[in-house]
CSV table of C-alpha atoms in Angstrom, one decimal:
chain,number,residue,atom,x,y,z
A,14,MET,CA,286.6,20.6,66.9
A,15,LYS,CA,287.4,24.3,66.6
A,16,ASN,CA,288.0,24.0,62.8
A,17,ARG,CA,284.8,22.1,62.1
A,18,ILE,CA,283.0,24.8,64.0
A,19,LEU,CA,284.6,27.7,62.0
A,20,TRP,CA,283.9,25.9,58.7
A,21,SER,CA,280.4,25.5,59.7
A,22,LEU,CA,280.0,29.1,60.5
A,23,VAL,CA,281.8,29.6,57.0
A,24,THR,CA,279.1,27.8,55.3
A,25,LEU,CA,276.4,29.7,57.3
A,26,ALA,CA,277.9,33.1,56.4
A,27,ALA,CA,278.2,32.3,52.6
A,28,ARG,CA,274.4,31.6,52.7
A,29,ALA,CA,274.2,35.5,52.7
A,30,LEU,CA,275.5,35.6,49.1
A,31,GLY,CA,273.6,34.6,46.1
A,32,PRO,CA,274.0,30.7,45.1
A,33,ASP,CA,276.5,31.6,42.1
A,34,GLU,CA,278.6,34.0,43.8
A,35,ARG,CA,278.7,31.6,47.0
A,36,ASP,CA,280.1,28.8,44.8
A,37,CYS,CA,282.8,31.2,43.1
A,38,VAL,CA,283.8,32.6,46.5
A,39,ARG,CA,284.3,29.4,48.0
A,40,GLY,CA,286.2,27.9,45.1
A,41,ASP,CA,288.4,30.9,45.1
A,42,LEU,CA,289.2,30.5,48.8
A,43,GLU,CA,289.8,26.8,48.3
A,44,GLU,CA,292.1,27.3,45.4
A,45,SER,CA,294.0,29.8,47.4
A,46,GLY,CA,294.2,27.5,50.2
A,47,ALA,CA,292.5,29.9,52.7
A,48,SER,CA,292.0,28.3,56.2
A,49,ALA,CA,288.6,28.6,58.0
A,50,SER,CA,289.3,31.7,59.9
A,51,GLU,CA,290.9,33.4,56.8
A,52,SER,CA,287.6,32.2,54.7
A,53,LEU,CA,285.3,33.3,57.5
A,54,ARG,CA,287.0,36.8,57.5
A,55,ALA,CA,286.8,37.0,53.7
A,56,ILE,CA,283.2,36.2,53.1
A,57,PHE,CA,282.3,38.3,56.0
A,58,GLY,CA,284.0,41.2,54.7
A,59,LEU,CA,282.3,40.8,51.0
A,60,VAL,CA,279.1,40.7,53.0
A,61,MET,CA,279.5,44.0,54.8
A,62,ARG,CA,280.8,45.5,51.6
A,63,ARG,CA,277.6,44.5,49.6
A,64,ALA,CA,275.4,45.9,52.8
A,65,GLY,CA,277.4,49.0,52.5
A,66,ALA,CA,276.8,49.4,48.7
A,67,ALA,CA,273.1,48.6,49.1
A,68,CYS,CA,272.9,51.5,51.9
A,69,GLY,CA,274.4,53.9,49.5
A,70,ASP,CA,271.8,52.9,46.7
A,71,TRP,CA,268.7,55.3,47.1
A,72,SER,CA,266.3,52.9,45.7
A,73,ASN,CA,266.7,50.5,48.8
A,74,TRP,CA,266.1,53.6,51.1
A,75,LEU,CA,262.7,54.3,49.1
A,76,ARG,CA,261.6,50.8,49.1
A,77,LEU,CA,262.4,50.6,52.7
A,78,ALA,CA,260.4,53.7,53.5
A,79,ALA,CA,257.5,53.2,50.9
A,80,LEU,CA,257.2,49.3,51.2
A,81,ILE,CA,259.1,47.5,54.0
A,82,ILE,CA,258.1,49.6,57.0
A,83,PRO,CA,254.3,50.4,56.0
A,84,LEU,CA,253.6,46.7,54.9
A,85,SER,CA,255.3,45.2,58.1
A,86,ALA,CA,253.5,47.7,60.5
A,87,ILE,CA,250.2,47.1,58.7
A,88,LEU,CA,250.6,43.1,58.8
A,89,SER,CA,251.8,43.4,62.6
A,90,ILE,CA,248.8,45.4,63.4
A,91,ILE,CA,246.3,43.1,61.7
A,92,SER,CA,248.1,40.0,63.0
A,93,ARG,CA,248.0,41.4,66.5
A,94,ARG,CA,244.3,42.1,66.5
A,95,THR,CA,243.5,38.8,65.0
A,96,ALA,CA,245.7,37.1,67.6
A,97,ASP,CA,243.9,39.1,70.3
A,98,TRP,CA,240.2,38.1,69.2
A,99,SER,CA,241.1,34.5,68.4
A,100,ALA,CA,242.8,34.2,71.6
A,101,ILE,CA,239.5,34.7,73.4
A,102,TYR,CA,237.9,31.7,71.7
A,103,PHE,CA,241.0,29.7,72.4
A,104,TRP,CA,240.8,30.6,76.0
A,105,LEU,CA,237.1,29.8,76.0
A,106,TYR,CA,237.4,26.4,74.6
A,107,LEU,CA,240.8,25.4,75.9
A,108,ASN,CA,241.1,27.0,79.5
A,109,ASN,CA,237.4,26.3,80.3
A,110,TRP,CA,236.7,23.0,78.9
A,111,HIS,CA,234.3,20.6,80.6
A,112,LEU,CA,233.4,17.0,79.1
A,113,SER,CA,229.5,17.9,79.7
A,114,PHE,CA,229.8,20.3,77.1
A,115,MET,CA,229.9,17.9,74.6
A,116,ASN,CA,226.3,16.7,75.3
A,117,THR,CA,225.0,20.0,74.5
A,118,ALA,CA,223.8,20.7,70.9
A,119,GLY,CA,224.3,24.5,71.0
A,120,PHE,CA,228.1,23.9,72.1
A,121,TRP,CA,228.8,22.1,68.8
A,122,SER,CA,227.1,24.7,66.8
A,123,VAL,CA,229.0,27.5,68.6
A,124,LEU,CA,232.0,25.5,68.2
A,125,ALA,CA,231.8,25.2,64.5
A,126,GLU,CA,231.0,28.9,63.9
A,127,SER,CA,234.1,30.0,66.1
A,128,ALA,CA,236.3,27.5,64.3
A,129,TRP,CA,235.0,28.7,60.8
A,130,GLY,CA,235.5,32.3,62.0
A,131,ILE,CA,239.0,31.9,63.0
A,132,SER,CA,240.0,29.8,59.8
A,133,VAL,CA,238.7,32.5,57.8
A,134,GLY,CA,240.4,35.2,59.9
A,135,PHE,CA,243.7,33.1,59.8
A,136,LEU,CA,243.4,32.4,56.0
A,137,THR,CA,242.8,36.1,55.3
A,138,LEU,CA,246.0,37.1,57.3
A,139,ALA,CA,247.9,34.6,55.3
A,140,CYS,CA,246.8,35.7,52.1
A,141,PHE,CA,247.6,39.3,53.2
A,142,SER,CA,251.0,38.0,54.0
A,143,TRP,CA,251.6,36.1,50.9
A,144,THR,CA,250.6,39.1,48.9
A,145,GLY,CA,253.0,41.3,50.8
A,146,GLY,CA,255.9,38.8,50.2
A,147,PHE,CA,254.9,38.5,46.4
A,148,VAL,CA,255.4,42.2,46.1
A,149,LEU,CA,258.5,42.2,48.0
A,150,GLY,CA,259.8,39.2,45.8
A,151,ASN,CA,259.5,41.4,42.7
A,152,SER,CA,262.5,43.6,44.2
A,153,PRO,CA,265.7,43.2,42.1
A,154,ARG,CA,267.5,40.2,42.7
A,155,ARG,CA,270.5,41.5,44.8
A,156,ALA,CA,268.2,43.4,46.9
A,157,LEU,CA,266.0,40.4,47.7
A,158,ARG,CA,267.7,38.8,50.5
A,159,MET,CA,268.2,42.1,52.4
A,160,ASN,CA,264.7,43.3,51.9
A,161,GLY,CA,263.5,39.7,53.1
A,162,PHE,CA,265.9,40.3,56.2
A,163,LEU,CA,264.8,43.7,57.0
A,164,PHE,CA,261.0,42.7,56.4
A,165,CYS,CA,261.4,40.0,59.0
A,166,CYS,CA,263.1,42.5,61.5
A,167,MET,CA,260.4,45.2,61.2
A,168,LEU,CA,257.7,42.3,61.7
A,169,LEU,CA,259.4,41.4,64.9
A,170,LEU,CA,259.5,44.9,65.7
A,171,GLY,CA,255.9,45.5,64.8
A,172,ALA,CA,254.7,42.5,66.9
A,173,LEU,CA,256.6,43.5,70.1
A,174,LEU,CA,256.4,47.4,69.8
A,175,ILE,CA,254.3,48.9,66.9
A,176,ALA,CA,251.2,46.8,67.1
A,177,PRO,CA,250.6,46.7,70.8
A,178,TYR,CA,251.4,50.6,71.2
A,179,TYR,CA,249.0,51.2,68.2
A,180,LEU,CA,246.2,49.2,69.8
A,181,HIS,CA,246.6,50.3,73.3
A,182,SER,CA,246.4,54.2,71.8
A,183,ARG,CA,243.2,53.2,69.7
A,184,GLN,CA,241.6,51.5,72.9
A,185,ALA,CA,242.6,54.6,75.0
A,186,MET,CA,241.0,57.0,72.3
A,187,LEU,CA,237.8,54.7,72.4
A,188,MET,CA,237.7,55.1,76.1
A,189,GLN,CA,238.0,58.8,76.0
A,190,ARG,CA,235.2,58.9,73.3
A,191,PHE,CA,232.5,56.6,74.7
A,192,PRO,CA,231.3,56.9,78.3
A,193,PRO,CA,232.4,54.6,80.9
A,194,ARG,CA,230.2,52.0,82.6
A,195,PRO,CA,227.6,53.5,85.1
A,196,ASP,CA,229.7,52.3,88.0
A,197,GLY,CA,232.7,54.3,86.9
A,198,HIS,CA,234.8,51.3,85.9
A,199,PRO,CA,236.4,51.2,82.7
A,200,TYR,CA,235.6,48.5,80.3
A,201,HIS,CA,238.0,45.4,80.5
A,202,ASP,CA,235.6,42.5,79.2
A,203,ASN,CA,238.8,40.1,78.4
A,204,ASP,CA,241.0,40.8,81.4
A,205,ALA,CA,240.6,36.9,82.2
A,206,VAL,CA,242.2,36.1,78.7
A,207,PHE,CA,245.0,38.4,78.5
A,208,ALA,CA,246.1,38.0,82.5
A,209,LEU,CA,247.6,35.0,81.1
A,210,THR,CA,251.2,35.6,79.6
A,211,PHE,CA,250.5,33.0,77.1
A,212,TYR,CA,247.5,34.7,75.1
A,213,ARG,CA,249.1,38.0,75.8
A,214,THR,CA,252.6,37.8,74.7
A,215,VAL,CA,253.4,34.3,73.3
A,216,PHE,CA,250.5,33.5,71.3
A,217,PRO,CA,250.6,36.8,69.0
A,218,LEU,CA,254.4,35.8,68.5
A,219,ILE,CA,253.4,32.4,67.5
A,220,LEU,CA,250.7,33.4,65.1
A,221,GLN,CA,252.9,36.0,63.4
A,222,ALA,CA,255.5,33.2,63.0
A,223,ILE,CA,253.1,30.7,61.4
A,224,VAL,CA,250.5,32.9,59.7
A,225,VAL,CA,252.4,36.0,58.6
A,226,VAL,CA,256.4,35.2,58.3
A,227,LEU,CA,256.0,31.7,56.6
A,228,PRO,CA,253.6,32.9,54.0
A,229,THR,CA,255.6,36.0,53.4
A,230,ILE,CA,258.5,34.0,52.7
A,231,TRP,CA,256.3,31.6,50.3
A,232,GLY,CA,255.2,34.6,48.4
A,233,MET,CA,258.6,36.2,48.1
A,234,TYR,CA,259.7,33.0,46.6
A,235,ARG,CA,256.8,32.7,44.2
A,236,GLY,CA,257.3,36.3,43.3
A,237,ARG,CA,260.7,36.1,42.8
A,238,ARG,CA,259.9,33.4,39.9
A,239,PHE,CA,257.0,35.4,38.4
A,240,SER,CA,257.9,36.5,35.0
A,241,GLY,CA,255.1,38.7,34.2
A,242,SER,CA,255.6,38.1,30.5
A,243,HIS,CA,251.7,37.4,29.7
A,244,ALA,CA,250.3,41.1,29.6
A,245,PHE,CA,246.8,40.1,30.5
A,246,LEU,CA,247.9,37.6,33.5
A,247,ASN,CA,250.2,40.4,34.7
A,248,LEU,CA,247.4,42.9,34.8
A,249,MET,CA,245.0,40.5,36.6
A,250,ILE,CA,247.6,39.4,39.1
A,251,TRP,CA,248.7,43.0,39.8
A,252,THR,CA,245.1,44.3,40.1
A,253,ALA,CA,244.5,41.6,42.8
A,254,VAL,CA,247.5,42.7,44.6
A,255,ALA,CA,246.6,46.3,44.5
A,256,THR,CA,243.1,45.2,45.8
A,257,THR,CA,244.6,43.2,48.5
A,258,VAL,CA,246.9,46.0,49.8
A,259,LEU,CA,243.6,48.2,49.8
A,260,VAL,CA,241.7,45.8,51.9
A,261,MET,CA,244.6,45.5,54.1
A,262,LEU,CA,244.6,49.2,54.8
A,263,LEU,CA,240.8,49.3,55.2
A,264,GLU,CA,241.3,46.5,57.8
A,265,VAL,CA,243.5,48.5,60.0
A,266,PRO,CA,241.5,49.0,63.0
A,267,GLY,CA,240.8,52.6,64.0
A,268,LEU,CA,240.5,53.8,60.5
A,269,GLY,CA,236.6,53.4,60.5
A,270,LEU,CA,236.8,55.8,63.6
A,271,VAL,CA,239.0,58.4,61.8
A,272,ILE,CA,236.7,58.3,58.8
A,273,TRP,CA,233.6,58.4,61.1
A,274,THR,CA,235.0,61.5,62.7
A,275,HIS,CA,235.9,63.3,59.6
A,276,ALA,CA,233.2,62.0,57.0
A,277,GLY,CA,230.4,60.7,58.9
A,278,PRO,CA,228.8,57.4,59.3
A,279,SER,CA,227.5,57.1,56.0
A,280,ALA,CA,230.9,57.1,54.7
A,281,VAL,CA,231.8,54.2,57.3
A,282,ASN,CA,228.9,52.5,55.7
A,283,VAL,CA,230.2,52.8,52.2
A,284,LEU,CA,233.6,51.8,53.7
A,285,ALA,CA,232.2,48.6,55.1
A,286,HIS,CA,230.3,47.6,51.7
A,287,LEU,CA,233.7,48.3,49.8
A,288,VAL,CA,235.6,45.9,52.0
A,289,ARG,CA,232.8,43.3,51.9
A,290,GLY,CA,232.8,43.3,48.1
A,291,LEU,CA,236.4,43.3,47.4
A,292,ARG,CA,237.2,40.7,50.2
A,293,LEU,CA,236.8,37.9,47.9
A,294,LEU,CA,239.8,39.2,45.6
A,295,VAL,CA,242.0,39.0,49.0
A,296,TYR,CA,242.1,35.0,48.2
A,297,TRP,CA,243.5,35.4,45.0
A,298,PRO,CA,246.9,33.4,46.3
A,299,LEU,CA,244.7,30.6,46.5
A,300,VAL,CA,243.4,30.6,43.0
A,301,TYR,CA,247.1,31.4,41.7
A,302,LEU,CA,248.6,28.5,43.6
A,303,ILE,CA,246.1,26.1,42.4
A,304,LEU,CA,246.0,27.3,38.8
A,305,SER,CA,249.8,26.9,38.8
A,306,ALA,CA,249.8,23.6,40.3
A,307,ILE,CA,247.2,22.5,37.3
A,308,TRP,CA,249.4,24.3,34.7
A,309,HIS,CA,252.6,22.5,36.0
A,310,VAL,CA,250.9,18.9,36.3
A,311,ARG,CA,249.5,19.6,32.7
A,312,VAL,CA,253.1,20.5,31.4
A,313,GLN,CA,254.8,17.6,33.1
A,314,ARG,CA,252.2,15.3,31.5
A,315,LEU,CA,252.7,16.8,28.1
A,316,ALA,CA,256.4,16.8,28.1
A,317,PRO,CA,258.2,14.0,26.2
A,318,ALA,CA,259.1,11.1,28.3
B,16,MET,CA,288.3,58.0,35.0
B,17,ILE,CA,288.8,54.7,36.8
B,18,GLY,CA,290.4,54.2,40.1
B,19,GLU,CA,293.6,52.7,41.1
B,20,PHE,CA,292.1,49.2,42.1
B,21,GLU,CA,290.0,49.2,39.1
B,22,TYR,CA,293.1,49.5,36.9
B,23,LEU,CA,295.1,47.0,38.9
B,24,MET,CA,292.3,44.5,38.1
B,25,LEU,CA,291.8,45.5,34.3
B,26,SER,CA,295.5,45.2,34.0
B,27,ALA,CA,295.8,41.8,35.6
B,28,ALA,CA,292.8,40.4,33.9
B,29,SER,CA,294.2,41.7,30.5
B,30,ARG,CA,297.6,40.1,31.3
B,31,LEU,CA,296.0,36.8,32.3
B,32,GLY,CA,293.5,36.7,29.1
B,33,GLU,CA,291.9,33.3,29.0
B,34,ASP,CA,292.8,32.5,32.5
B,35,ALA,CA,291.5,35.3,34.3
B,36,TYR,CA,289.2,34.6,36.8
B,37,GLY,CA,288.6,35.6,40.6
B,38,ALA,CA,291.5,33.6,42.3
B,39,SER,CA,293.9,34.2,39.5
B,40,ILE,CA,293.5,37.8,39.3
B,41,ARG,CA,293.9,37.9,43.0
B,42,GLN,CA,297.2,36.1,42.7
B,43,GLU,CA,298.2,38.1,39.8
B,44,ILE,CA,297.6,41.5,41.8
B,45,LYS,CA,299.6,39.8,44.8
B,46,HIS,CA,302.6,39.0,42.8
B,47,SER,CA,302.8,42.3,40.9
B,48,THR,CA,302.1,44.9,44.0
B,49,GLY,CA,303.1,42.7,46.9
B,50,ARG,CA,299.8,43.6,48.5
B,51,SER,CA,297.1,41.0,48.9
B,52,CYS,CA,293.6,42.0,48.0
B,53,SER,CA,290.5,40.7,50.0
B,54,ILE,CA,287.7,38.8,48.2
B,55,GLY,CA,285.6,41.5,49.2
B,56,ALA,CA,287.2,44.2,47.3
B,57,LEU,CA,287.9,42.1,44.3
B,58,TYR,CA,284.2,40.9,43.8
B,59,THR,CA,282.8,44.6,44.6
B,60,THR,CA,285.1,45.9,42.1
B,61,LEU,CA,284.3,43.4,39.5
B,62,ASP,CA,280.6,44.1,39.9
B,63,ARG,CA,281.3,47.8,39.6
B,64,LEU,CA,283.5,47.1,36.3
B,65,GLU,CA,280.9,44.8,34.7
B,66,LYS,CA,278.2,47.6,35.4
B,67,LYS,CA,280.2,50.3,33.7
B,68,GLY,CA,280.5,47.9,30.8
B,69,MET,CA,284.4,47.4,31.3
B,70,VAL,CA,284.4,43.6,31.7
B,71,LYS,CA,282.3,40.7,31.1
B,72,THR,CA,281.8,37.9,33.3
B,73,TRP,CA,280.3,34.4,33.4
B,74,LEU,CA,280.3,31.4,35.2
B,75,GLY,CA,283.1,29.0,34.1
B,76,GLU,CA,283.7,25.2,34.5
B,77,PRO,CA,284.1,23.7,38.0
B,78,THR,CA,287.7,22.2,38.7
B,79,PRO,CA,288.5,19.7,41.1
B,80,GLN,CA,291.2,22.1,42.8
B,81,ARG,CA,288.1,24.5,43.6
B,82,GLY,CA,286.3,21.4,45.2
B,83,GLY,CA,284.4,21.2,42.4
B,84,ARG,CA,283.0,24.7,42.4
B,85,ALA,CA,282.6,26.9,39.4
B,86,LYS,CA,284.8,30.0,38.6
B,87,ARG,CA,283.8,33.7,37.8
B,88,VAL,CA,285.6,34.0,34.5
B,89,VAL,CA,286.6,37.8,33.5
B,90,ARG,CA,287.2,39.4,30.3
B,91,VAL,CA,288.0,42.9,29.7
B,92,THR,CA,285.9,44.5,26.7
B,93,ALA,CA,287.0,47.2,24.5
B,94,LYS,CA,285.5,49.9,26.8
B,95,GLY,CA,287.6,48.6,29.6
B,96,ALA,CA,290.9,48.4,27.7
B,97,LYS,CA,290.4,52.2,26.7
B,98,ALA,CA,289.7,53.0,30.3
B,99,ALA,CA,292.8,51.1,31.2
B,100,SER,CA,295.0,52.8,28.6
B,101,ASP,CA,293.7,56.4,29.4
B,102,PHE,CA,294.4,55.6,33.2
B,103,TYR,CA,297.8,54.6,32.3
B,104,ALA,CA,298.4,57.7,29.7
B,105,ALA,CA,297.2,59.9,32.7
B,106,VAL,CA,299.6,58.3,35.3
B,107,VAL,CA,302.4,58.7,32.7
B,108,SER,CA,301.9,62.1,31.8
B,109,VAL,CA,301.4,63.3,35.5
B,110,SER,CA,304.4,61.5,36.7
B,111,ARG,CA,307.0,63.1,34.0
B,112,GLY,CA,309.8,64.9,35.6
B,113,VAL,CA,309.0,63.9,39.3
B,114,SER,CA,311.5,62.9,41.5
B,115,TRP,CA,310.6,59.2,41.8
B,116,GLU,CA,310.1,58.8,38.2
B,117,ALA,CA,313.8,59.5,37.7
B,118,ARG,CA,314.5,57.3,40.7
B,119,GLN,CA,312.7,54.4,38.9
B,120,ARG,CA,314.4,55.0,35.9
B,121,THR,CA,317.7,54.8,37.5
B,122,ILE,CA,316.8,51.6,39.6
B,123,ARG,CA,315.7,50.1,36.3
C-alpha cells in the first residue's frame, strides 16, 4: 500500500518534467533498479535544480515582472469587477425568485437583457484570459510550466488580495470625491447581495476558475503550438493581441477617474469611444479558433486515406 | 574551463562511446569514482554541456529493461573532447611535483 502511494507520488512529481525528459528519467531509474522513495528523491532533486536554474536566468525575472504579475493583477481586477456586477443579477433572480414573475412580460424582457449582458461580460473576460494565456504560451518551452504555475499562483493572490484591496481603495476614493447622501449615510446600494458569503467570496473564485484560469490554460496550449511562420498571419494575430491587452488596461476600473482628474472629461469621452471601437477585436480568439477548426477539417479531408 | 563534474561526464561518455546515455554514464561515474551522482546533477550538467556545444543528445530507442521508455543518448563533440583534454592537461600540469602525485605513482 505504502509502495503504491509512493509510486503514485513519483508519477505526480514526474509531471513537473517535460514529456521526453520524464520518459528518460523514469527509464534511467527503472534500469538502475531504484526504489519508489529513491525515485521520488531523484525526481524531486531534478525539479528543484531546474527551478534553481530558472531563478538564475534574468529573462525569467523580467518575464515575471513585465508580464506575469501585471497580467494576472489586471485579469484578477477585471474578473472581480465582473463577478461583483453579475452577482447582483444572480442574486436578483436566484435569491428573490417568485413564480408570479413568469406571468410578467417585462420580467422576460429584462431577464433576456441581463442574460445577454452577463454572457457578453463573461465572454469578454474569457477572451482577455485566452489572450493572456496565448502570450504566455509563447514563452521558451522550458519556462512554460513554471510560467503557467506562477501565473495561476498570482491569479489566486489577485483574487484573494489584490483585486479586493484595489476595488475597495477605489470605492473609498470615490466616496471622498463625491458628496454623501443628504441623510449622511454613505452609499451601500448592494449590501444585501454582498452580505452573503457566497456572492462576496465564493462566486468570484468560481468565476475566476472557470472564466479566467481555464481559458488561460487553453490559450497557453494554443500559444505554444502557434508556429508564427506566416508573416501576414503573425502580424494580424499580434496586432489583435496588442489591441486586446490595450482594451484590458482601459477596462481597469478607476482608470477613467485618473484620466478625468488629470486630462478632463473630454479625454474620458475619447477613451470611451476608443474602447467601444476596439472592443470587437477583443473577440479575435473566437475567430482564430473557428478558422483553425475549419482549416484542420479541410486538411483532414484533403489528406490521402 | 569546464568543471570537475563536467569533466567526469565527458570522460565517461567518451569511454562508453555508442553506449553513452543517462543511466550508463551514471553507472560509469560510480564505478570510476566510487561516488554515486544524482539524476538531477546528471541531467542539469548534460543540459549545460549541450548548451556549450560540448555534447549532442537525442532520444534513443526504448528498451524493455527501461519499461519501454526511451533513453537520452549522449555523444561528445570535438569541442567537448578538446575541453576535456584541456582540463586533463591543466590538472596534470598543476599536479606535477605535489606530494600526492608521487604517492599515486608509488601505489601504481
